[in-house]
Amino acid sequence: GDLRHLLTASVSIDAFNDLTIASIPSSSNTTTSASATYGLSPRRGQWSARLTASYVANDLETFKTTMQGITVGGRYRLFDGKLTPDATVIISNNVIQSMPEELQLTLRAGVIGSILETLQATMRFQWTNVQSDDTVRGRSYTETLTSLGLRWTL
């Protein structure tokens, strides 16, 4: 058909053991991650969309964290590709060893604009909210990030 479908998947296991001299304790760390992405776009179109499911676990000798998340995003090219806005929503569940589970919501929006043939400007905004069910032992916070950039191709 006229739509392009893209499927990607990855699994990674990184085991790290640090054996040091006798006076410094050794350490061990294992990180396991997996993700799957489905992308959709027209073959000759202006837009693209993607859906990603991810899992990351970091297991240290004394500490363990896990995160499971879903990401939905897309972009749309305007004015023959000279202006491309994009948006992403990320929902994740975070577990940090002895702390209560956290629900994290991240909203991202941005735009890339061509100023000249070799010069592009970028603007990005990100808002993240983390909430824990346990207000005494858990963390709850909001974070915002804004960035501006230029890219010059020689």
CSV table of C-alpha atoms in Angstrom, one decimal:
chain,number,residue,atom,x,y,z
A,1,GLY,CA,0.0,0.0,0.0
A,2,ASP,CA,0.8,3.6,0.4
A,3,LEU,CA,1.9,3.3,4.0
A,4,ARG,CA,5.3,2.3,5.2
A,5,HIS,CA,5.4,0.1,8.4
A,6,LEU,CA,8.6,-0.2,10.4
A,7,LEU,CA,9.1,-2.7,13.3
A,8,THR,CA,12.3,-2.7,15.4
A,9,ALA,CA,13.1,-4.6,18.5
A,10,SER,CA,16.2,-4.9,20.7
A,11,VAL,CA,17.4,-6.6,23.8
A,12,SER,CA,20.6,-5.8,25.7
A,13,ILE,CA,22.3,-7.3,28.7
A,14,ASP,CA,25.3,-5.5,30.1
A,15,ALA,CA,27.1,-7.3,33.0
A,16,PHE,CA,29.9,-5.3,34.6
A,17,ASN,CA,32.2,-6.6,37.4
A,18,ASP,CA,34.8,-4.3,38.8
A,19,LEU,CA,37.6,-6.2,40.6
A,20,THR,CA,39.9,-3.7,42.3
A,21,ILE,CA,42.9,-3.8,44.6
A,22,ALA,CA,42.3,-5.3,48.1
A,23,SER,CA,41.7,-2.0,49.9
A,24,ILE,CA,38.8,-0.9,47.6
A,25,PRO,CA,35.6,-3.0,47.5
A,26,SER,CA,34.7,-4.5,44.2
A,27,SER,CA,31.3,-3.8,42.5
A,28,SER,CA,28.9,-5.6,40.2
A,29,ASN,CA,26.3,-4.1,37.9
A,30,THR,CA,23.9,-5.7,35.4
A,31,THR,CA,21.7,-3.7,33.1
A,32,THR,CA,19.0,-5.4,31.1
A,33,SER,CA,16.9,-3.5,28.5
A,34,ALA,CA,14.4,-4.3,25.9
A,35,SER,CA,12.4,-2.2,23.5
A,36,ALA,CA,10.0,-2.6,20.6
A,37,THR,CA,8.9,0.2,18.2
A,38,TYR,CA,6.3,0.4,15.5
A,39,GLY,CA,6.5,3.2,13.1
A,40,LEU,CA,4.0,4.3,10.5
A,41,SER,CA,4.3,6.9,7.7
A,42,PRO,CA,3.1,7.3,4.1
A,43,ARG,CA,5.6,6.5,1.5
A,44,ARG,CA,5.4,10.0,0.0
A,45,GLY,CA,3.9,11.8,2.9
A,46,GLN,CA,4.4,14.7,5.3
A,47,TRP,CA,3.9,12.8,8.6
A,48,SER,CA,5.2,9.9,10.7
A,49,ALA,CA,4.0,8.3,13.9
A,50,ARG,CA,5.6,5.8,16.3
A,51,LEU,CA,4.8,3.7,19.3
A,52,THR,CA,7.5,2.3,21.6
A,53,ALA,CA,7.3,0.0,24.6
A,54,SER,CA,10.5,-0.2,26.7
A,55,TYR,CA,11.9,-2.0,29.8
A,56,VAL,CA,15.1,-1.2,31.7
A,57,ALA,CA,16.4,-2.9,34.8
A,58,ASN,CA,19.6,-1.9,36.6
A,59,ASP,CA,20.7,-4.4,39.2
A,60,LEU,CA,23.6,-3.3,41.4
A,61,GLU,CA,24.9,-5.3,44.3
A,62,THR,CA,23.1,-3.0,46.8
A,63,PHE,CA,20.5,-1.3,44.7
A,64,LYS,CA,18.0,-2.1,42.0
A,65,THR,CA,15.8,0.1,39.7
A,66,THR,CA,13.3,-0.8,36.9
A,67,MET,CA,11.4,1.2,34.5
A,68,GLN,CA,8.7,0.2,32.0
A,69,GLY,CA,7.4,2.8,29.6
A,70,ILE,CA,5.2,3.5,26.6
A,71,THR,CA,6.0,6.3,24.1
A,72,VAL,CA,3.7,7.7,21.5
A,73,GLY,CA,5.0,10.4,19.1
A,74,GLY,CA,4.8,11.9,15.7
A,75,ARG,CA,5.8,14.7,13.4
A,76,TYR,CA,4.5,16.6,10.4
A,77,ARG,CA,6.5,18.4,7.7
A,78,LEU,CA,5.2,21.7,6.6
A,79,PHE,CA,6.2,24.1,3.8
A,80,ASP,CA,8.0,21.5,1.8
A,81,GLY,CA,9.9,20.3,4.8
A,82,LYS,CA,11.2,23.7,5.9
A,83,LEU,CA,9.3,23.5,9.2
A,84,THR,CA,8.8,20.2,11.1
A,85,PRO,CA,6.9,20.2,14.4
A,86,ASP,CA,6.9,17.1,16.5
A,87,ALA,CA,5.3,15.9,19.7
A,88,THR,CA,5.8,13.0,22.1
A,89,VAL,CA,4.0,11.6,25.2
A,90,ILE,CA,5.9,9.2,27.5
A,91,ILE,CA,4.2,7.3,30.3
A,92,SER,CA,6.4,5.1,32.6
A,93,ASN,CA,6.3,3.3,35.8
A,94,ASN,CA,9.5,3.5,37.8
A,95,VAL,CA,10.6,1.4,40.8
A,96,ILE,CA,13.7,2.4,42.8
A,97,GLN,CA,14.6,-0.3,45.3
A,98,SER,CA,13.0,0.5,48.6
A,99,MET,CA,11.0,3.5,47.5
A,100,PRO,CA,7.4,3.4,46.5
A,101,GLU,CA,6.5,3.0,42.8
A,102,GLU,CA,6.4,6.2,40.7
A,103,LEU,CA,4.2,7.1,37.7
A,104,GLN,CA,6.1,9.5,35.3
A,105,LEU,CA,4.4,11.5,32.6
A,106,THR,CA,6.6,13.4,30.1
A,107,LEU,CA,5.3,15.7,27.3
A,108,ARG,CA,7.7,16.8,24.6
A,109,ALA,CA,7.2,19.3,21.8
A,110,GLY,CA,9.6,20.8,19.3
A,111,VAL,CA,10.1,22.2,15.9
A,112,ILE,CA,13.0,22.2,13.4
A,113,GLY,CA,13.1,25.0,10.9
A,114,SER,CA,15.3,25.6,7.9
A,115,ILE,CA,16.6,29.2,7.9
A,116,LEU,CA,19.0,28.7,5.0
A,117,GLU,CA,19.8,25.6,2.9
A,118,THR,CA,22.7,24.8,5.3
A,119,LEU,CA,21.3,26.3,8.5
A,120,GLN,CA,18.6,24.9,10.7
A,121,ALA,CA,17.2,26.1,14.0
A,122,THR,CA,15.6,23.8,16.7
A,123,MET,CA,13.4,24.6,19.6
A,124,ARG,CA,12.4,22.0,22.2
A,125,PHE,CA,10.2,21.9,25.3
A,126,GLN,CA,9.9,19.1,27.8
A,127,TRP,CA,7.6,18.9,30.8
A,128,THR,CA,8.0,15.9,33.2
A,129,ASN,CA,5.8,15.1,36.2
A,130,VAL,CA,6.7,12.3,38.7
A,131,GLN,CA,4.1,11.2,41.3
A,132,SER,CA,4.4,8.6,44.0
A,133,ASP,CA,1.4,7.0,45.7
A,134,ASP,CA,3.2,7.2,49.0
A,135,THR,CA,3.5,10.9,49.8
A,136,VAL,CA,5.6,10.3,52.9
A,137,ARG,CA,8.4,8.1,51.5
A,138,GLY,CA,8.0,8.8,47.8
A,139,ARG,CA,9.1,11.5,45.4
A,140,SER,CA,6.8,13.9,43.6
A,141,TYR,CA,8.2,16.7,41.4
A,142,THR,CA,7.8,18.5,38.1
A,143,GLU,CA,10.6,19.4,35.8
A,144,THR,CA,10.7,21.6,32.7
A,145,LEU,CA,13.4,21.8,30.1
A,146,THR,CA,13.6,24.2,27.2
A,147,SER,CA,16.4,24.3,24.5
A,148,LEU,CA,17.2,26.3,21.5
A,149,GLY,CA,19.9,25.3,18.9
A,150,LEU,CA,21.4,25.9,15.6
A,151,ARG,CA,22.8,23.3,13.1
A,152,TRP,CA,25.1,24.4,10.3
A,153,THR,CA,26.0,21.9,7.6
A,154,LEU,CA,29.2,22.5,5.8
